[in-house]
Coordinates of C-alpha atoms and ligand atoms in Angstrom, one line a residue:
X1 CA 157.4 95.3 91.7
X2 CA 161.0 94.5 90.9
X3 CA 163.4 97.2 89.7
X4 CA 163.3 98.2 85.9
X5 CA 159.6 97.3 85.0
X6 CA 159.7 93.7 84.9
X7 CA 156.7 93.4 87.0
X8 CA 155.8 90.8 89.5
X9 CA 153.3 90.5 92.1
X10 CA 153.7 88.0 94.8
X11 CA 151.6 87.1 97.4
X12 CA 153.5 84.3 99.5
X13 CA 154.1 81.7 97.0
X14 CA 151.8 82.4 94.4
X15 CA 152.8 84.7 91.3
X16 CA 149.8 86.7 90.8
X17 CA 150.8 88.7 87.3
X18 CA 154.1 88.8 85.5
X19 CA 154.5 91.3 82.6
X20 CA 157.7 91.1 80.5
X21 CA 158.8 94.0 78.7
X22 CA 161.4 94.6 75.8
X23 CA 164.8 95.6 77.5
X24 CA 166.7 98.5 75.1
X25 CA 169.3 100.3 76.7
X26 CA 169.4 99.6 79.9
X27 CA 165.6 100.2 80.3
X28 CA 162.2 98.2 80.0
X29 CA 160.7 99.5 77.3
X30 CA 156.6 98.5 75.8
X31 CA 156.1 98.3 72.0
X32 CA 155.6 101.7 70.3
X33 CA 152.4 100.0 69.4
X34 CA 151.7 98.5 72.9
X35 CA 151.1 95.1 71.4
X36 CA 151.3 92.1 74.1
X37 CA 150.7 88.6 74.2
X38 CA 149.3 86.0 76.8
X39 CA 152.4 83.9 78.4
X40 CA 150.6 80.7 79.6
X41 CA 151.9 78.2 82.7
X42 CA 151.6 75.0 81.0
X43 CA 151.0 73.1 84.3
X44 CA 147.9 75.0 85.1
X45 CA 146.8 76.6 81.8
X46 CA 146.7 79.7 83.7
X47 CA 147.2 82.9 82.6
X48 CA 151.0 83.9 83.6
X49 CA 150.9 87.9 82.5
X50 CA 151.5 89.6 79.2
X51 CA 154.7 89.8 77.1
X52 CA 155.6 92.6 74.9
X53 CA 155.7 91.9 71.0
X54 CA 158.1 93.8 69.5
X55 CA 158.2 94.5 65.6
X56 CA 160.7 95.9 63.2
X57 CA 161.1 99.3 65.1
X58 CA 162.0 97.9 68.3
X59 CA 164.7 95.2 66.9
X60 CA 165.9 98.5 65.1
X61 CA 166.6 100.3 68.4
X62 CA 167.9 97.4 70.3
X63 CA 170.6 97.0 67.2
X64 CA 171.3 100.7 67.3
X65 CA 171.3 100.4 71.1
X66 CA 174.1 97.7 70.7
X67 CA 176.3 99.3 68.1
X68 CA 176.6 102.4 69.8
X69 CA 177.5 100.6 72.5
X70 CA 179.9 98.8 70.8
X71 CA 181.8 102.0 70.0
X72 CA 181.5 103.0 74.0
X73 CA 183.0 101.9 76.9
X74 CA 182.5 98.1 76.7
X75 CA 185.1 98.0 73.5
X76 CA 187.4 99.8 75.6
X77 CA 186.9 98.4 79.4
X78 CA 190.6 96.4 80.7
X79 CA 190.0 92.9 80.2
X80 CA 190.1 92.2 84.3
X81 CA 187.1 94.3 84.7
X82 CA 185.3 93.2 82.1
X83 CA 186.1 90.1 83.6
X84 CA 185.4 90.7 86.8
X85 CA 181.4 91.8 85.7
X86 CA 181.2 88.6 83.9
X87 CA 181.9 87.2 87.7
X88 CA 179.4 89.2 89.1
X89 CA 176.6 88.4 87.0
X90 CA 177.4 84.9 87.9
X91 CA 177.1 86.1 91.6
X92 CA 174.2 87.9 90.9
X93 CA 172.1 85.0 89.3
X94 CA 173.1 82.4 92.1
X95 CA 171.6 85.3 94.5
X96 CA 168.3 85.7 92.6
X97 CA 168.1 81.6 92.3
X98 CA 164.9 80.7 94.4
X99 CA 163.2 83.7 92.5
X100 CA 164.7 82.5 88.7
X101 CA 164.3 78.9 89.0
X102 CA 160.4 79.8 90.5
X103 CA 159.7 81.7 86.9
X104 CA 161.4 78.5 85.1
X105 CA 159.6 76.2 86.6
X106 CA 156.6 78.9 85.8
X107 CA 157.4 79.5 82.6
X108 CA 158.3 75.7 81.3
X109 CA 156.5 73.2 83.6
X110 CA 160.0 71.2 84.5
X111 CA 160.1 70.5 88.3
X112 CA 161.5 73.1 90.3
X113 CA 164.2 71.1 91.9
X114 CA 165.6 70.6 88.5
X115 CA 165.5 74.3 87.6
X116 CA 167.3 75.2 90.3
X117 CA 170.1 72.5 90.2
X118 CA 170.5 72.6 86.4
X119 CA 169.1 75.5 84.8
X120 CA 169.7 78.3 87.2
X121 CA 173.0 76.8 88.4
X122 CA 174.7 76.3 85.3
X123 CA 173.5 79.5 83.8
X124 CA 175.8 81.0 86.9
X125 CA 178.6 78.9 86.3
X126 CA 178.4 80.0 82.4
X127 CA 179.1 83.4 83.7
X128 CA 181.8 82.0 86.4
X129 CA 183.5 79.9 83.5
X130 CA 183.7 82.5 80.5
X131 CA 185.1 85.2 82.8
X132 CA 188.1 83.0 84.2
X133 CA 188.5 81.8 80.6
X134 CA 188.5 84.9 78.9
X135 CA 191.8 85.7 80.3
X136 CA 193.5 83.0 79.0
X137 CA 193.0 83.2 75.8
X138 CA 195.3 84.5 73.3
X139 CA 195.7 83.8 69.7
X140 CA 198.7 82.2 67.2
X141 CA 202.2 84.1 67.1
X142 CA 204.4 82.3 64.6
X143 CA 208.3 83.4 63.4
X144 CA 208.9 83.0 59.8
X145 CA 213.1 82.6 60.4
X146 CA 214.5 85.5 60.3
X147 CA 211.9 86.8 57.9
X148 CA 209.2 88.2 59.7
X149 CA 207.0 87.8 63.0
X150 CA 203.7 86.6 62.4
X151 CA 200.9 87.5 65.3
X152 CA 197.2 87.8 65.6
X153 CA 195.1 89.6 67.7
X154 CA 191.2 88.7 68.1
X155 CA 188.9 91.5 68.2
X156 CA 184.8 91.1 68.9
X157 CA 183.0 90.2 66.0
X158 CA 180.5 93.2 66.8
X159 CA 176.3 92.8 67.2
X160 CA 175.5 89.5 68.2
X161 CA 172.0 88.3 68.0
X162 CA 171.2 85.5 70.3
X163 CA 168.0 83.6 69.5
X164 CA 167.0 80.5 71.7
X165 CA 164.1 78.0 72.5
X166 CA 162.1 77.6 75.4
X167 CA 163.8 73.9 76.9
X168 CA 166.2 75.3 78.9
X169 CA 165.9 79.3 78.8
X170 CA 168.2 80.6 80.6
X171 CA 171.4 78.0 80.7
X172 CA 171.2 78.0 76.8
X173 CA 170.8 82.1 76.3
X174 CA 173.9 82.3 78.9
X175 CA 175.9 80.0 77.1
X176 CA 175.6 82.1 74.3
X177 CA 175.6 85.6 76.3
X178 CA 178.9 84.9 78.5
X179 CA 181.2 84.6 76.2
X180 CA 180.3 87.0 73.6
X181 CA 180.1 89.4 76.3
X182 CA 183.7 87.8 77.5
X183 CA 185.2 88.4 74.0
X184 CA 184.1 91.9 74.0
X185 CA 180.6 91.8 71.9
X186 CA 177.2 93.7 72.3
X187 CA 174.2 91.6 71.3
X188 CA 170.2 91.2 71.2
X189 CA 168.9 88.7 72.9
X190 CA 165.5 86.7 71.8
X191 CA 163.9 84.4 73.8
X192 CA 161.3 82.1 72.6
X193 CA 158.1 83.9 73.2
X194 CA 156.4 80.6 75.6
X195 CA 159.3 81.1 77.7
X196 CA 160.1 85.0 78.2
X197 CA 160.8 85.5 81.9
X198 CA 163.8 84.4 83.1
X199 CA 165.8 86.4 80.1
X200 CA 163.4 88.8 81.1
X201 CA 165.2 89.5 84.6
X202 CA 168.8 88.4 83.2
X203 CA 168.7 91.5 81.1
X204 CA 168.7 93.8 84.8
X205 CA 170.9 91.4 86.2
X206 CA 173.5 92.6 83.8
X207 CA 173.4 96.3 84.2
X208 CA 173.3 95.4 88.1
X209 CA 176.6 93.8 87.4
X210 CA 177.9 97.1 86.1
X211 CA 177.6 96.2 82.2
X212 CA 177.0 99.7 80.2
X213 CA 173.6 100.4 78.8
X214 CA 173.1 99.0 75.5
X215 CA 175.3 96.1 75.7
X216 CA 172.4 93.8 76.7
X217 CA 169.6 94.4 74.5
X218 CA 166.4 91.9 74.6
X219 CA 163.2 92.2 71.9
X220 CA 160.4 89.8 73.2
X221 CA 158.1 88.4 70.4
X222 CA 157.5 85.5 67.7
X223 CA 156.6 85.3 64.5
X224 CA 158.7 88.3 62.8
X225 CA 160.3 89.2 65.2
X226 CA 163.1 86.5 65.3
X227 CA 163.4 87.2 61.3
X228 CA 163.5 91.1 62.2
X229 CA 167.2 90.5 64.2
X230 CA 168.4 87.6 61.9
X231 CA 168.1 89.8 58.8
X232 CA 168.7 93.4 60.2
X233 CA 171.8 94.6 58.1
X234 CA 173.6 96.2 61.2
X235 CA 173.7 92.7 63.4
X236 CA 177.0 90.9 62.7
X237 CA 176.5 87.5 63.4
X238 CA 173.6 84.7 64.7
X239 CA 174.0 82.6 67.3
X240 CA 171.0 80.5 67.6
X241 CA 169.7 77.1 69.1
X242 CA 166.4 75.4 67.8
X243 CA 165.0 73.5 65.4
X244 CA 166.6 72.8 62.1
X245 CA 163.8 74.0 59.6
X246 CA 164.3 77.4 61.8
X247 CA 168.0 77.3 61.1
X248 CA 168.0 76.8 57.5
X249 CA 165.1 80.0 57.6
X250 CA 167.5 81.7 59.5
X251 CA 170.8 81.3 57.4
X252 CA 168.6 82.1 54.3
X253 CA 167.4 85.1 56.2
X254 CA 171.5 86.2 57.4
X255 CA 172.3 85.2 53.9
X256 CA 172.0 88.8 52.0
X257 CA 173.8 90.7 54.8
X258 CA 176.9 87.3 55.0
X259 CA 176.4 86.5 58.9
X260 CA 178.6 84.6 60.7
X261 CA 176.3 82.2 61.8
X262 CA 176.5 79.2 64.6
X263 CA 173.7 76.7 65.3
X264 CA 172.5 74.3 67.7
X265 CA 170.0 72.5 65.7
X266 CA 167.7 69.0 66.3
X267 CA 168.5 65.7 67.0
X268 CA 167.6 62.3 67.0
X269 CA 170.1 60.4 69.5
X270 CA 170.8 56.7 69.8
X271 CA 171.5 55.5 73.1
X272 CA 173.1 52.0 72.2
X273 CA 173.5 49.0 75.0
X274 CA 175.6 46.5 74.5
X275 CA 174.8 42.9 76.5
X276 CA 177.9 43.8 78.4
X277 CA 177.3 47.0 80.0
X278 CA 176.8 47.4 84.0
X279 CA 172.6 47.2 83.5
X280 CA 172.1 49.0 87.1
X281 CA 174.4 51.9 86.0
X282 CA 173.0 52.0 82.3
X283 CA 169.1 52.0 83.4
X284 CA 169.8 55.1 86.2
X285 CA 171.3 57.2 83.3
X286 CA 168.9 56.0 80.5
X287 CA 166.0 57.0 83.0
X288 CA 167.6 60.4 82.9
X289 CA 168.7 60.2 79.2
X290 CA 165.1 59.5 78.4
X291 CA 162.9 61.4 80.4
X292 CA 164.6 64.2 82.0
X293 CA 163.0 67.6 81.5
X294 CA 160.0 65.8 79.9
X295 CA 162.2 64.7 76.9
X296 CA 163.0 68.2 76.0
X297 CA 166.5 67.8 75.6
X298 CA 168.4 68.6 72.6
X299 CA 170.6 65.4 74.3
X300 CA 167.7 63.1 74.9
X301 CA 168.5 59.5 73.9
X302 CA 165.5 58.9 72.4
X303 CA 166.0 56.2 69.8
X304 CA 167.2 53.1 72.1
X305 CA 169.2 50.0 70.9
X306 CA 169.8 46.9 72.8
X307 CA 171.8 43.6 71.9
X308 CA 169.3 41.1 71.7
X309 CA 170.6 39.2 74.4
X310 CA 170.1 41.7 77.0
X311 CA 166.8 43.2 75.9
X312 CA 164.3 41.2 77.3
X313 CA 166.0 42.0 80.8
X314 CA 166.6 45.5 79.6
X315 CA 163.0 46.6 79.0
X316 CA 161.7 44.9 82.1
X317 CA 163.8 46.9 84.8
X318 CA 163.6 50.3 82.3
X319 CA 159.7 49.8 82.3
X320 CA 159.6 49.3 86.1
X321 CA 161.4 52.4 87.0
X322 CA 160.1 54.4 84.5
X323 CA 156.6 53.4 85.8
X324 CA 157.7 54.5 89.1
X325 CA 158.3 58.1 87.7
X326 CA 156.2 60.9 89.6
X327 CA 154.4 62.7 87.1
X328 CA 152.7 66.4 88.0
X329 CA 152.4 69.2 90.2
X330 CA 156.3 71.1 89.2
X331 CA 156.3 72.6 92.8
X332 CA 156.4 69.0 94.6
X333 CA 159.6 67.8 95.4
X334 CA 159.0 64.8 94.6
X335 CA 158.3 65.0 91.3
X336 CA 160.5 63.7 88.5
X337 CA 158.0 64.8 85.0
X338 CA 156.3 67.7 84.8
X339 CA 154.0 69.1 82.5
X340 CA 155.2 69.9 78.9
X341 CA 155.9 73.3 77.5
X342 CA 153.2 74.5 75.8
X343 CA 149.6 73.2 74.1
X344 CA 151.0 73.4 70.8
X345 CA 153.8 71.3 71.6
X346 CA 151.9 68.3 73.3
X347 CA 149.7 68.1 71.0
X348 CA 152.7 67.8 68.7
X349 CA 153.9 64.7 71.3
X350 CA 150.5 63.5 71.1
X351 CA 150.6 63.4 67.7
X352 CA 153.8 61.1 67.2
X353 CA 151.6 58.7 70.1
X354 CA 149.1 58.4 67.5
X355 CA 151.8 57.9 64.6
X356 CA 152.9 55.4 66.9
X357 CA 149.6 53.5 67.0
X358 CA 149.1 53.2 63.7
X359 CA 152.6 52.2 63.3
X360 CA 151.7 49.0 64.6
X361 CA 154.0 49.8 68.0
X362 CA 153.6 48.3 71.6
X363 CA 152.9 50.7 74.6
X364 CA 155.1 48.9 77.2
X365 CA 154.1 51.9 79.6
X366 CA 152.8 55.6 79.2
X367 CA 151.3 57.0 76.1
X368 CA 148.6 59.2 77.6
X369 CA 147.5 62.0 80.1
X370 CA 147.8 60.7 83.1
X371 CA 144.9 59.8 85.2
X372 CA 143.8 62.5 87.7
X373 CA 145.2 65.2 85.9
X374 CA 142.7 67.2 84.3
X375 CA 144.8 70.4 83.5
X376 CA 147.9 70.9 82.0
X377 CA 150.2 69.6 79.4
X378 CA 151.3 66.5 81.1
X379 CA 152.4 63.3 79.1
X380 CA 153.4 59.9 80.5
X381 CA 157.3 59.0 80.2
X382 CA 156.5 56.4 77.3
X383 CA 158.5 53.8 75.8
X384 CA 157.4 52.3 73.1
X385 CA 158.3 48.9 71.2
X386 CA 157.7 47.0 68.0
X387 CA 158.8 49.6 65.6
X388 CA 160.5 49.3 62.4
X389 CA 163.9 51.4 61.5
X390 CA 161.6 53.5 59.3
X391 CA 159.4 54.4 61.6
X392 CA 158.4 58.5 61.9
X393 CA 158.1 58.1 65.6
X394 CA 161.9 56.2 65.2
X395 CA 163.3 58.9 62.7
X396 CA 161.8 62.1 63.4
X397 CA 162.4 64.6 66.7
X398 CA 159.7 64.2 68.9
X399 CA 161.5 66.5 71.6
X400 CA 158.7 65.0 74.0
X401 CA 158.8 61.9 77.2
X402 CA 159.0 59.3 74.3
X403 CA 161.4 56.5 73.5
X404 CA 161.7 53.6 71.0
X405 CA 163.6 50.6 72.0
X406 CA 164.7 48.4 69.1
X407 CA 167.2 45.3 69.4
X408 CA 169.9 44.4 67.3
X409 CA 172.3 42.0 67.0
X410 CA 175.8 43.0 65.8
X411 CA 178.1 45.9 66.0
X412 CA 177.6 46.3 62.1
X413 CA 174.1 46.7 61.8
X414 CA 173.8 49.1 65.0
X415 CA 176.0 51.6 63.6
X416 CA 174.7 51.4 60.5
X417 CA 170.9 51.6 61.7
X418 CA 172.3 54.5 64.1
X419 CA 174.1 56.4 61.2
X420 CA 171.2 56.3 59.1
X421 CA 169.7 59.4 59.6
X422 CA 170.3 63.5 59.0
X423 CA 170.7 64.1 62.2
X424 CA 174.3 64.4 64.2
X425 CA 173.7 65.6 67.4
X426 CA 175.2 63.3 70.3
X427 CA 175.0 59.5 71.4
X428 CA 175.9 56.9 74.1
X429 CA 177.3 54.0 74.1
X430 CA 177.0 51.2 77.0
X431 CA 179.7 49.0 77.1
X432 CA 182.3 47.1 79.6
X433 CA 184.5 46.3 76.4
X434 CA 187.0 49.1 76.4
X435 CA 188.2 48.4 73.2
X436 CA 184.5 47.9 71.6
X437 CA 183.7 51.1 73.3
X438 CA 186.1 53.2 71.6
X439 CA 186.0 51.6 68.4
X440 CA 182.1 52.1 68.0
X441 CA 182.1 56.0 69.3
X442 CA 184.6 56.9 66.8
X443 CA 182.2 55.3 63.8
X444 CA 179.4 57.6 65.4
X445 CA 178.2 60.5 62.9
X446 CA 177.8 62.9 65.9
X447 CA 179.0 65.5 67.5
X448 CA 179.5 64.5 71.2
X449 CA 179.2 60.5 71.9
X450 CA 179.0 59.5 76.0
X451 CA 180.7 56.4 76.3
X452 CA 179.0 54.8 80.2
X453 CA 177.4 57.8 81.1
X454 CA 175.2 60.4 79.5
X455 CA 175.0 64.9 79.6
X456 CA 178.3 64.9 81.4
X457 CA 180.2 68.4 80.1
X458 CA 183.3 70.0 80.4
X459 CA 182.9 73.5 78.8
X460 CA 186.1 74.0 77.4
X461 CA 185.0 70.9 75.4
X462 CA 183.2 71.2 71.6
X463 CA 179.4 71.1 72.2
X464 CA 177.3 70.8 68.9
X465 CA 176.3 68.4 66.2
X466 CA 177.0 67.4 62.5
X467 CA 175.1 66.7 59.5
X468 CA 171.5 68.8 60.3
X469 CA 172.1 69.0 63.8
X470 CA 174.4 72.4 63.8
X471 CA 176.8 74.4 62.1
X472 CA 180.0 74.7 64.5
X473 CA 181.2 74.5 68.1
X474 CA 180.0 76.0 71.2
X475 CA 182.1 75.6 74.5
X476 CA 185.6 77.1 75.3
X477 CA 188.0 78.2 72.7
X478 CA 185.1 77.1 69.8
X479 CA 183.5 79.6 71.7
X480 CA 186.0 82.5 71.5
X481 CA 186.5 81.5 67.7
X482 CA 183.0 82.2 66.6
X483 CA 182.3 85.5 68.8
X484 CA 185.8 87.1 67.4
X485 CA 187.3 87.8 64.6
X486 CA 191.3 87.3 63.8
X487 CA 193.2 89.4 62.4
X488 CA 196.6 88.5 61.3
X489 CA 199.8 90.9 61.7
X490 CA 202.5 90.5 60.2
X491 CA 206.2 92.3 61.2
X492 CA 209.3 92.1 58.7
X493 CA 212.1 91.4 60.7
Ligands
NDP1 P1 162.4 76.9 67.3 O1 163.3 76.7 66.2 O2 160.9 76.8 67.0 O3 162.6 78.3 68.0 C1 163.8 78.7 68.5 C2 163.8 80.2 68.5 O4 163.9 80.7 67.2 C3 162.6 80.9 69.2 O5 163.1 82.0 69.9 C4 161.8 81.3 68.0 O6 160.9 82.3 68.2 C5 162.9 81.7 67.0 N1 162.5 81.7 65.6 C6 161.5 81.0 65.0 N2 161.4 81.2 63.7 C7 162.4 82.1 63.4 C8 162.9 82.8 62.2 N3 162.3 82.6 61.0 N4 163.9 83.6 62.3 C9 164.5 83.9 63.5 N5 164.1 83.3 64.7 C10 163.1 82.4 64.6 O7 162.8 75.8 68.4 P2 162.0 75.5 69.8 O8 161.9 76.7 70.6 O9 160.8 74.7 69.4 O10 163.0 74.5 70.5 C11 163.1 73.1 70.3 C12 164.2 72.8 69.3 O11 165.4 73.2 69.8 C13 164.4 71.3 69.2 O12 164.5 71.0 67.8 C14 165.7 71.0 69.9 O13 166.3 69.9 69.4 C15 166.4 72.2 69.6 N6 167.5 72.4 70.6 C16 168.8 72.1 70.2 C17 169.9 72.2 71.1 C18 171.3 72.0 70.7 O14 172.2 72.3 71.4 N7 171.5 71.4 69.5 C19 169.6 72.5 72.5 C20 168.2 72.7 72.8 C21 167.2 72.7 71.9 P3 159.4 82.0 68.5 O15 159.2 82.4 69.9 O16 158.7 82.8 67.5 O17 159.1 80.6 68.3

């Protein structure tokens, strides 16, 4: 048993049970009314141990938890100290990342060597980042002749509630927990409830670190409990990544109480290939920008486009290495697609296959179980061609290992194929033409285009989307703007 209540028993390398409790300040707590769920591994179907479900009450003391806090030592604490714990969390998950990136893995199905190198270590570098930034920020000073000095002075924006999905659990709640803890904010955290473990132990993590009790609040749950912190009247603002029918409930549900609100919502991404790009380069990235994580990636580049001239040659080397892609076990090295997250959602994937079919698309490879595996939520890497533009399976988030590749033939009709849409989440463009290259990422109605390359981030750069796909900026000083508030000072001279 690890410290705190967050219960795991291990014998060698098997998890036998895991329970995940609520964490309120600075303690696992149950439900009053000792409700639980079953959290399932979705490679093995197996039963992974029982998650809490909190209700009304419990978000109530995890809010009360955190504004009390607010009011305590946290508000107070020098910025370098503050600084410094953001450090040590950092430290502290790089420490715990063999035992993190394990429950990930667990918890989500994605291979473990990707856990480790993306989810686990970028969660740490969030921490590493935000504290090194968080001293550099300052705010606008402006002299009005000699009138007056104008100054302003950013102050947390109070009780933060984070809400976040299951594809990448902990890198996605730490990008949200690190710098509102940075700028000075206490928050509750909610994980989505088919991937509860690895906020779970973050949650201890942070009091380890030397963060006051009641800072770090977590509810477990689904259903109500999500709508319990995005409505509560004493929770200042929502930051939350999902789907974008959640968002809109969400913001209708912050709308009584005025919540600042910032979103990370769907997308639909084009990846688009000009004949001229370097093929080699663009099929090693579009393997990645396709099927990494099993397609759940807010990023994916699922909706392909390829000048005519190059697409014959395109889809034959993209279909031979895709076919080459190890699908299966999580734990095996080797493996580059594991299993999906959860029965709901592959039959949710399976269901766009289907849409697919009677669509009158071509299976060029994938588009089933794979042979030999008999349990778990595993799904080829399919790409699928012979679509039209208005295709669901070409419009619609499938958020599985599923891409369309269409051809076109001029700059003109890309774009305007590639703009057609509500979403405005990122894109790539593949082209040698500098020029072209430019010219087409700045016609782009998204957020983030990758011009040769794909998922490459700086974080003091603006990460989020346009149109449905969000409602402001995450990353650097975007991030400092939505977890403060300004306030303006003005001095007569
Ligand atoms: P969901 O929107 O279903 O859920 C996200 C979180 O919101 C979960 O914790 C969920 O809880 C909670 N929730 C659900 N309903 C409500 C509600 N009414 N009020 C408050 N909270 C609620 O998303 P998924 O978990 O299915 O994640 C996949 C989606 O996330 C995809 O659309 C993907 O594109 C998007 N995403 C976007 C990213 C971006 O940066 N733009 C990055 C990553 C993913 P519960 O456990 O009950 O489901």
């Amino acid at each position: 048993m690890s410290k705190g209540g967050f219960f795991m028993l291990q014998t060698e390398n098997k998890v036998k049970q895991i329970n995940c409790y609520h964490y309120i300040e600075g303690k696992y707590v149950a439900s009053k009314d000792g409700r639980t769920f079953q959290n399932i591994n979705p490679a093995t179907e197996d039963v992974l141990g029982d998650v809490a479900i909190g209700g009304r009450e419990e978000v109530d003391l995890a809010v009360n938890a955190a504004r009390k806090a607010l009011k305590g030592e946290w508000g107070k604490m020098p910025l370098r100290k503050r600084s410094y714990i953001l450090h040590k969390i950092g430290d502290l998950i790089l420490e715990r990342i063999e035992e993190l990136a394990r429950l990930e893995t667990l918890d989500t199905g994605k291979p473990l060597w990707l856990s480790k190198s993306v989810d686990i270590e970028r969660a740490a570098y969030n921490f590493h980042f935000f504290a090194d930034y968080m001293i550099s920020v300052g705010a606008e000073t402006f002299q009005q002749d000699d009138i007056a000095i104008h100054y302003a002075v950013r102050r947390p924006v109070g009780v933060v509630g984070l809400i976040n999905p299951w594809n990448l659990p902990l890198l996605l709640m730490t990008w949200k927990l690190a710098p509102a803890l940075a700028a000075g904010n206490t928050v509750v955290m909610k994980p989505s409830e088919v991937t509860p473990m690895t906020a779970t132990v973050l949650a201890q993590i942070c009091t380890d670190a030397g963060v006051p009790d009641g800072v770090v609040n977590l509810v477990h749950g689904f259903g109500d409990t999500g709508a319990a912190i995005t409505s509560h009247p004493k929770v200042d603002a929502i930051a939350f990544t999902g789907e974008t029918v959640t968002g809109s409930a969400i913001m209708k549900s912050a709308a009584p109480t005025l919540k600042k609100v910032s979103f990370e919502l769907g997308g639909k991404n084009p990846n688009i290939i000009f004949a001229d790009a370097d093929l080699d380069d663009c099929i090693d990235t579009t393997l990645r920008s396709s099927f990494i994580n099993q397609g759940e990636v807010c990023l994916c580049g699922s909706r392909i486009y390829v000048e005519r001239s190059l697409y014959d040659d395109f889809l034959e080397k993209f279909v031979a290495r895709t076919k080459e892609m190890t699908v299966g076990n999580p734990f095996d090295e080797n493996t580059k697609v594991g299993a999906l997250v959860s029965k709901e959602h592959y039959k949710k994937v399976l269901s766009y296959i289907d849409i697919a079919k009677s669509e009158g698309g071509t299976f060029l490879t994938g588009g089933k179980r794979p042979d030999g595996i008999d349990k778990g939520y595993f799904i080829e890497p399919t790409i699928i061609i012979g679509l039209n533009r208005n295709s669901r399976c070409v419009r619609e988030e499938i958020f599985g290992p599923v891409v369309t590749v269409l051809p076109f033939d001029t700059e003109e009709e890309v774009l305007e194929q590639v703009n057609d849409t509500h979403y405005g989440l990122s894109a790539s463009v593949w082209t040698s033409n500098l020029k072209r290259a430019h010219r087409v990422a700045g016609q782009i109605e998204a957020g983030m285009v990758w011009i040769n390359t794909w998922f490459l981030r700086d974080l003091r750069t603006p990460f989020g989307g346009m149109k449905h796909s969000g409602i402001g900026r995450e990353g650097g000083i975007h991030s400092f703007d939505f977890y403060t508030e300004l306030t303006n000072i003005t001095v007569k001279l």
